[in-house]
Amino acid sequence: MRKYADLHLAPSIREPRDTRAIGELVSELGFKLAAVSLPAQTESFTREAVGADFERFGIDVVSRIDLAPRSRHELLGQLRKCRRQFEVVAVRCDNQAVGLVAARDGRVDLIYFDPARPNMRLRKPLAELCSNALEIQVGRHATQLRARPVLAKLRDEVNIARSAGLNVVLTSGARRPVELRGPLDIAAVGCSLGLTPADSEAAVSTNPVTIVRANRQKLSPTHVELGVKLVREAT
Amino acid sequence: MSRRYLLVKVVADKAPTKGELQEALLSTAARFFGEVGLSKMNPRVVRYDEKDWLAVIGGRRQALDDLRAALALVTEIAGQPAAMLVLRSAGTIRSLVHKHRKLK
């Protein structure tokens, strides 16, 4: 049985009722893993409380940070501070310089573009350099997805990602319960955007799960570097 | 033409009527897939329980993915922010209800 994951949930910490409702719905929809994105300055006890709201419904919770830097220097500074504190790091690329650094940096897991900005999109040269996955938020942008220019832009991005061999991760990006979507519904939208049914399903299951597994290994105390792990300490 | 049925949970601030559900689904599907796409999936709200906010929606098996995509793109019902979340799918209404009861 496939393990479905939603790598982007952004409940408001000011609305605990919504957070609980999202947790319950996520479990009801069949997700087993969810990444919760909270602002970087959120207190640790608030973070734990939000996590507990999901865990009581049997969801494996992952911490995520969303970075939206204005320059490459700002991005590099934020990455230095955040990488070891969060299991998933996503970067919104608002300009080419940020996109270029985010695409090549191994500390970044996901890159995404604002669908409302037609000029900022995944282009072929960037996709060929990219070592991360492209994220498309289906639930949050469902209204915009019905508009032809946004749809055309996302179809182009998916097409470029596929030809460059880039992984695509489909998420809901839900801030409120009405922005949530089920895994197979998200995958169905992926098919409409030009992904094959198999790639679409991988975008809500194996692709996000692989990212989380690799990052958890990197963050574990036994990790030394890529491919090197501490098995036991010398006595 | 064989049909497939989806059990859908409605999320909204105010409980919509069956007619409002049908209208939201048809308008979204027509906007996204056009009239030809809509005729291929032939969606219909078969049952709607206003107490539990659960609906059974039927559509052609061959266009099930399109129907799911259309449901995912519903963002408002009768002018209110809303979502239609698919909980289960089955080949008959009876097995859909049975599956849901078993899991409850």
Coordinates of C-alpha atoms in Angstrom, one line a residue:
Chain A
M1 CA 0.0 0.0 0.0
R2 CA 1.3 3.4 -0.9
K3 CA 2.2 5.9 1.8
Y4 CA 0.7 9.3 0.8
A5 CA 2.4 12.5 2.0
D6 CA 1.4 16.2 1.9
L7 CA 4.6 18.1 2.2
H8 CA 2.9 21.5 2.7
L9 CA 0.4 22.3 5.3
A10 CA 0.5 25.8 6.7
P11 CA -2.1 26.1 9.5
S12 CA -2.4 29.4 11.3
I13 CA -1.1 29.2 14.9
R14 CA -3.8 31.8 15.8
E15 CA -6.6 29.3 14.8
P16 CA -6.1 26.1 16.9
R17 CA -9.6 24.9 15.8
D18 CA -8.6 25.0 12.2
T19 CA -5.3 23.2 13.0
R20 CA -7.2 20.4 14.6
A21 CA -9.7 20.2 11.8
I22 CA -6.9 20.0 9.3
G23 CA -5.2 17.2 11.3
E24 CA -8.4 15.2 11.4
L25 CA -9.1 15.7 7.7
V26 CA -5.6 14.9 6.7
S27 CA -5.9 11.5 8.4
E28 CA -9.4 10.9 7.0
L29 CA -8.1 11.6 3.5
G30 CA -5.5 8.8 3.8
F31 CA -2.3 10.8 4.3
K32 CA 0.3 9.1 6.6
L33 CA 2.9 11.9 6.5
A34 CA 2.5 15.7 6.6
A35 CA 4.9 18.6 6.6
V36 CA 3.8 21.5 8.7
S37 CA 5.2 24.9 7.8
L38 CA 5.3 27.5 10.6
P39 CA 7.1 30.8 10.6
A40 CA 10.8 30.5 11.6
Q41 CA 10.3 32.6 14.8
T42 CA 7.5 30.3 16.2
E43 CA 8.2 29.2 19.8
S44 CA 9.1 25.6 20.2
F45 CA 6.1 24.8 22.5
T46 CA 3.7 26.2 19.9
R47 CA 5.5 24.0 17.3
E48 CA 5.1 21.0 19.5
A49 CA 1.4 21.7 20.2
V50 CA 0.7 22.0 16.4
G51 CA 2.6 18.7 15.9
A52 CA 0.6 17.0 18.6
D53 CA -2.7 18.1 16.9
F54 CA -1.6 16.0 13.9
E55 CA 0.1 13.1 15.7
R56 CA -3.1 12.2 17.7
F57 CA -4.7 11.3 14.4
G58 CA -1.8 9.0 13.5
I59 CA 0.0 11.4 11.2
D60 CA 3.8 11.4 11.0
V61 CA 4.6 15.1 11.3
V62 CA 7.6 16.7 9.6
S63 CA 8.8 20.3 10.2
R64 CA 9.1 22.5 7.2
I65 CA 10.3 26.0 6.6
D66 CA 9.4 28.2 3.7
L67 CA 12.0 30.7 2.7
A68 CA 11.2 33.7 0.5
P69 CA 14.5 35.6 0.2
R70 CA 15.0 38.7 -2.0
S71 CA 18.6 38.0 -2.9
R72 CA 21.1 35.1 -3.0
H73 CA 22.9 36.4 0.0
E74 CA 19.7 36.5 2.1
L75 CA 19.0 32.9 0.9
L76 CA 22.4 31.6 1.9
G77 CA 22.2 33.3 5.3
Q78 CA 18.7 31.8 5.9
L79 CA 19.9 28.4 4.8
R80 CA 22.9 28.5 7.2
K81 CA 20.5 29.3 10.1
C82 CA 17.7 26.9 9.3
R83 CA 18.9 23.8 7.6
R84 CA 19.6 21.7 10.7
Q85 CA 16.4 22.8 12.5
F86 CA 13.9 21.7 9.8
E87 CA 13.3 18.4 8.0
V88 CA 12.1 20.1 4.8
V89 CA 13.4 23.3 3.4
A90 CA 11.4 25.0 0.6
V91 CA 12.3 28.1 -1.3
R92 CA 9.9 30.4 -3.1
C93 CA 11.9 31.7 -6.1
D94 CA 10.9 35.4 -6.6
N95 CA 13.8 36.3 -8.9
Q96 CA 16.3 34.5 -11.1
A97 CA 19.3 35.0 -8.8
V98 CA 17.4 33.3 -5.9
G99 CA 16.2 30.6 -8.3
L100 CA 19.7 29.8 -9.5
V101 CA 21.1 29.4 -6.0
A102 CA 18.1 27.5 -4.6
A103 CA 18.1 25.1 -7.6
R104 CA 21.8 24.1 -7.1
D105 CA 22.0 24.2 -3.3
G106 CA 21.9 20.7 -1.7
R107 CA 20.4 22.1 1.5
V108 CA 17.2 23.0 -0.4
D109 CA 14.6 20.3 -0.9
L110 CA 11.8 22.0 -2.8
I111 CA 11.6 25.1 -5.0
Y112 CA 8.4 26.7 -6.1
F113 CA 7.2 29.7 -8.0
D114 CA 4.3 32.0 -7.4
P115 CA 1.7 31.0 -10.1
A116 CA 0.3 34.6 -10.1
R117 CA 3.6 35.9 -11.4
P118 CA 3.9 35.0 -15.1
N119 CA 7.5 36.1 -15.5
M120 CA 8.9 34.0 -12.7
R121 CA 8.7 30.4 -13.7
L122 CA 10.8 27.3 -14.1
R123 CA 12.8 27.6 -17.3
K124 CA 14.8 25.0 -19.1
P125 CA 18.4 26.2 -18.1
L126 CA 17.3 26.4 -14.5
A127 CA 15.7 23.0 -14.6
E128 CA 18.8 21.4 -16.1
L129 CA 20.9 22.7 -13.2
C130 CA 18.3 21.8 -10.6
S131 CA 19.1 19.1 -8.0
N132 CA 15.9 19.6 -6.0
A133 CA 12.3 18.9 -6.7
L134 CA 9.7 21.3 -8.1
E135 CA 6.7 21.9 -5.8
I136 CA 3.2 22.7 -7.1
Q137 CA 0.6 23.7 -4.5
V138 CA -2.7 22.5 -5.7
G139 CA -5.1 23.3 -2.9
R140 CA -3.9 26.8 -2.2
H141 CA -4.0 27.8 -5.8
A142 CA -7.1 25.9 -6.9
T143 CA -8.9 29.1 -7.8
Q144 CA -6.0 30.4 -9.9
L145 CA -5.6 27.0 -11.5
R146 CA -8.8 27.5 -13.3
A147 CA -7.5 30.5 -15.0
R148 CA -6.0 29.8 -18.4
P149 CA -2.7 31.7 -18.1
V150 CA -1.8 30.1 -14.7
L151 CA -2.8 26.7 -16.1
A152 CA -0.6 27.2 -19.2
K153 CA 2.3 28.3 -17.0
L154 CA 2.1 25.3 -14.8
R155 CA 1.7 22.9 -17.7
D156 CA 4.9 24.4 -19.2
E157 CA 6.7 24.0 -15.9
V158 CA 5.7 20.4 -15.6
N159 CA 6.7 19.8 -19.1
I160 CA 10.2 21.3 -18.6
A161 CA 10.6 19.4 -15.3
R162 CA 9.7 16.2 -17.0
S163 CA 12.1 16.7 -19.8
A164 CA 14.9 17.7 -17.4
G165 CA 14.3 14.6 -15.3
L166 CA 13.3 16.8 -12.3
N167 CA 11.0 15.3 -9.6
V168 CA 7.7 17.0 -9.0
V169 CA 6.0 17.1 -5.6
L170 CA 2.4 18.0 -5.5
T171 CA 1.1 19.4 -2.2
S172 CA -2.1 21.1 -1.0
G173 CA -0.4 24.1 0.6
A174 CA -3.5 24.3 2.9
R175 CA -3.7 27.1 5.4
R176 CA -7.4 26.4 6.1
P177 CA -9.5 23.1 5.9
V178 CA -11.1 24.3 2.7
E179 CA -7.7 24.4 1.0
L180 CA -7.0 20.7 1.7
R181 CA -7.3 18.1 -1.0
G182 CA -7.0 14.3 -1.0
P183 CA -3.9 12.5 -2.4
L184 CA -5.6 11.0 -5.4
D185 CA -7.4 14.3 -6.2
I186 CA -4.1 16.1 -6.1
A187 CA -2.6 13.4 -8.4
A188 CA -5.6 13.8 -10.8
V189 CA -4.9 17.5 -11.1
G190 CA -1.2 16.5 -11.7
C191 CA -2.4 14.4 -14.7
S192 CA -4.3 17.4 -16.0
L193 CA -1.1 19.4 -15.8
G194 CA 0.7 17.0 -18.0
L195 CA 2.2 14.4 -15.6
T196 CA 1.7 10.7 -16.4
P197 CA -0.6 8.8 -14.0
A198 CA 2.5 7.0 -12.5
D199 CA 4.5 10.3 -12.1
S200 CA 1.4 12.0 -10.6
E201 CA 1.0 9.3 -8.0
A202 CA 4.7 9.4 -7.2
A203 CA 4.4 13.1 -6.7
V204 CA 2.2 12.6 -3.7
S205 CA 3.8 9.4 -2.4
T206 CA 7.3 8.2 -3.2
N207 CA 8.9 11.6 -4.1
P208 CA 8.0 13.4 -0.9
V209 CA 8.6 10.3 1.3
T210 CA 12.1 9.9 -0.3
I211 CA 12.9 13.5 0.5
V212 CA 11.8 13.2 4.2
R213 CA 13.6 9.8 4.6
A214 CA 16.9 11.3 3.3
N215 CA 16.6 14.4 5.4
R216 CA 15.9 12.4 8.6
Q217 CA 19.0 10.4 7.9
K218 CA 21.0 13.6 7.4
L219 CA 19.7 15.0 10.7
S220 CA 20.2 11.9 12.7
P221 CA 23.2 12.0 15.2
T222 CA 24.8 9.0 13.4
H223 CA 25.1 10.8 10.1
V224 CA 28.6 11.8 9.1
E225 CA 28.2 12.7 5.5
L226 CA 26.5 11.4 2.4
G227 CA 27.0 7.6 2.4
V228 CA 28.9 7.6 5.7
K229 CA 27.2 6.7 8.9
L230 CA 28.4 6.1 12.4
V231 CA 27.7 2.4 13.2
R232 CA 29.3 2.3 16.7
E233 CA 31.8 4.4 18.6
A234 CA 35.3 3.2 19.2
T235 CA 35.8 1.9 22.8
Chain B
M1 CA -21.0 2.8 -19.9
S2 CA -19.9 1.7 -16.4
R3 CA -20.0 4.2 -13.6
R4 CA -17.9 4.8 -10.6
Y5 CA -19.1 6.4 -7.3
L6 CA -17.2 8.7 -5.0
L7 CA -18.0 9.4 -1.4
V8 CA -17.3 13.1 -0.9
K9 CA -17.1 15.2 2.2
V10 CA -18.1 18.8 1.9
V11 CA -16.1 21.3 3.8
A12 CA -17.8 24.8 4.1
D13 CA -18.9 27.3 6.7
K14 CA -22.6 26.7 5.9
A15 CA -24.2 23.4 4.7
P16 CA -25.0 23.7 1.0
T17 CA -28.1 22.1 -0.6
K18 CA -27.9 19.2 -3.1
G19 CA -28.6 21.7 -6.0
E20 CA -25.8 24.0 -4.9
L21 CA -23.4 21.1 -4.8
Q22 CA -24.4 20.0 -8.3
E23 CA -24.1 23.5 -9.6
A24 CA -20.7 24.0 -8.2
L25 CA -19.4 20.7 -9.6
L26 CA -20.9 21.2 -13.1
S27 CA -19.6 24.8 -13.4
T28 CA -16.1 23.9 -12.2
A29 CA -15.9 20.8 -14.5
A30 CA -17.2 22.8 -17.5
R31 CA -14.8 25.6 -16.9
F32 CA -11.8 23.3 -16.5
F33 CA -12.6 20.6 -19.1
G34 CA -15.1 22.3 -21.3
E35 CA -18.5 20.9 -22.4
V36 CA -16.9 17.9 -24.2
G37 CA -15.0 16.9 -21.1
L38 CA -18.1 17.4 -19.0
S39 CA -20.1 15.1 -21.2
K40 CA -17.3 12.5 -21.0
M41 CA -17.4 12.4 -17.2
N42 CA -21.2 13.0 -16.9
P43 CA -21.0 13.8 -13.1
R44 CA -24.1 13.7 -10.9
V45 CA -24.7 14.2 -7.2
V46 CA -26.6 11.0 -6.5
R47 CA -27.2 11.3 -2.8
Y48 CA -26.5 14.0 -0.3
D49 CA -26.7 13.8 3.5
E50 CA -27.0 17.4 4.8
K51 CA -26.5 16.2 8.4
D52 CA -23.1 14.6 7.9
W53 CA -22.1 16.8 4.9
L54 CA -21.5 13.7 2.8
A55 CA -22.4 13.3 -0.8
V56 CA -22.2 10.4 -3.3
I57 CA -21.1 11.6 -6.7
G58 CA -21.3 9.4 -9.8
G59 CA -19.4 9.7 -13.0
R60 CA -18.1 7.6 -15.9
R61 CA -15.3 5.2 -15.0
Q62 CA -13.3 6.2 -18.1
A63 CA -13.1 9.8 -16.9
L64 CA -12.7 9.2 -13.2
D65 CA -9.4 11.1 -13.0
D66 CA -11.0 14.1 -14.7
L67 CA -13.9 14.0 -12.2
R68 CA -11.4 13.9 -9.3
A69 CA -9.5 16.8 -10.7
A70 CA -12.8 18.8 -11.1
L71 CA -13.7 18.1 -7.5
A72 CA -10.3 19.2 -6.4
L73 CA -10.8 22.5 -8.2
V74 CA -14.1 23.3 -6.5
T75 CA -13.3 26.3 -4.3
E76 CA -16.7 27.7 -3.6
I77 CA -20.2 26.6 -3.3
A78 CA -23.0 29.1 -3.5
G79 CA -20.5 32.0 -3.1
Q80 CA -19.0 30.5 0.1
P81 CA -15.4 29.1 0.3
A82 CA -15.7 25.3 0.2
A83 CA -14.0 22.1 -0.7
M84 CA -15.2 18.7 -1.9
L85 CA -12.9 16.0 -0.5
V86 CA -13.1 12.5 -1.9
L87 CA -13.0 9.9 0.9
R88 CA -13.6 6.7 -1.0
S89 CA -14.5 5.4 -4.4
A90 CA -16.4 2.2 -5.4
G91 CA -18.2 0.6 -8.3
T92 CA -21.6 0.6 -6.6
I93 CA -23.3 2.9 -4.1
R94 CA -24.0 0.0 -1.8
S95 CA -20.3 -1.0 -1.6
L96 CA -19.3 2.6 -1.1
V97 CA -21.7 3.0 1.9
H98 CA -20.6 -0.4 3.2
K99 CA -16.9 0.5 3.0
H100 CA -17.5 3.8 4.7
R101 CA -19.5 2.2 7.6
K102 CA -16.9 -0.5 8.1
L103 CA -14.1 2.1 8.5
K104 CA -16.2 4.4 10.8

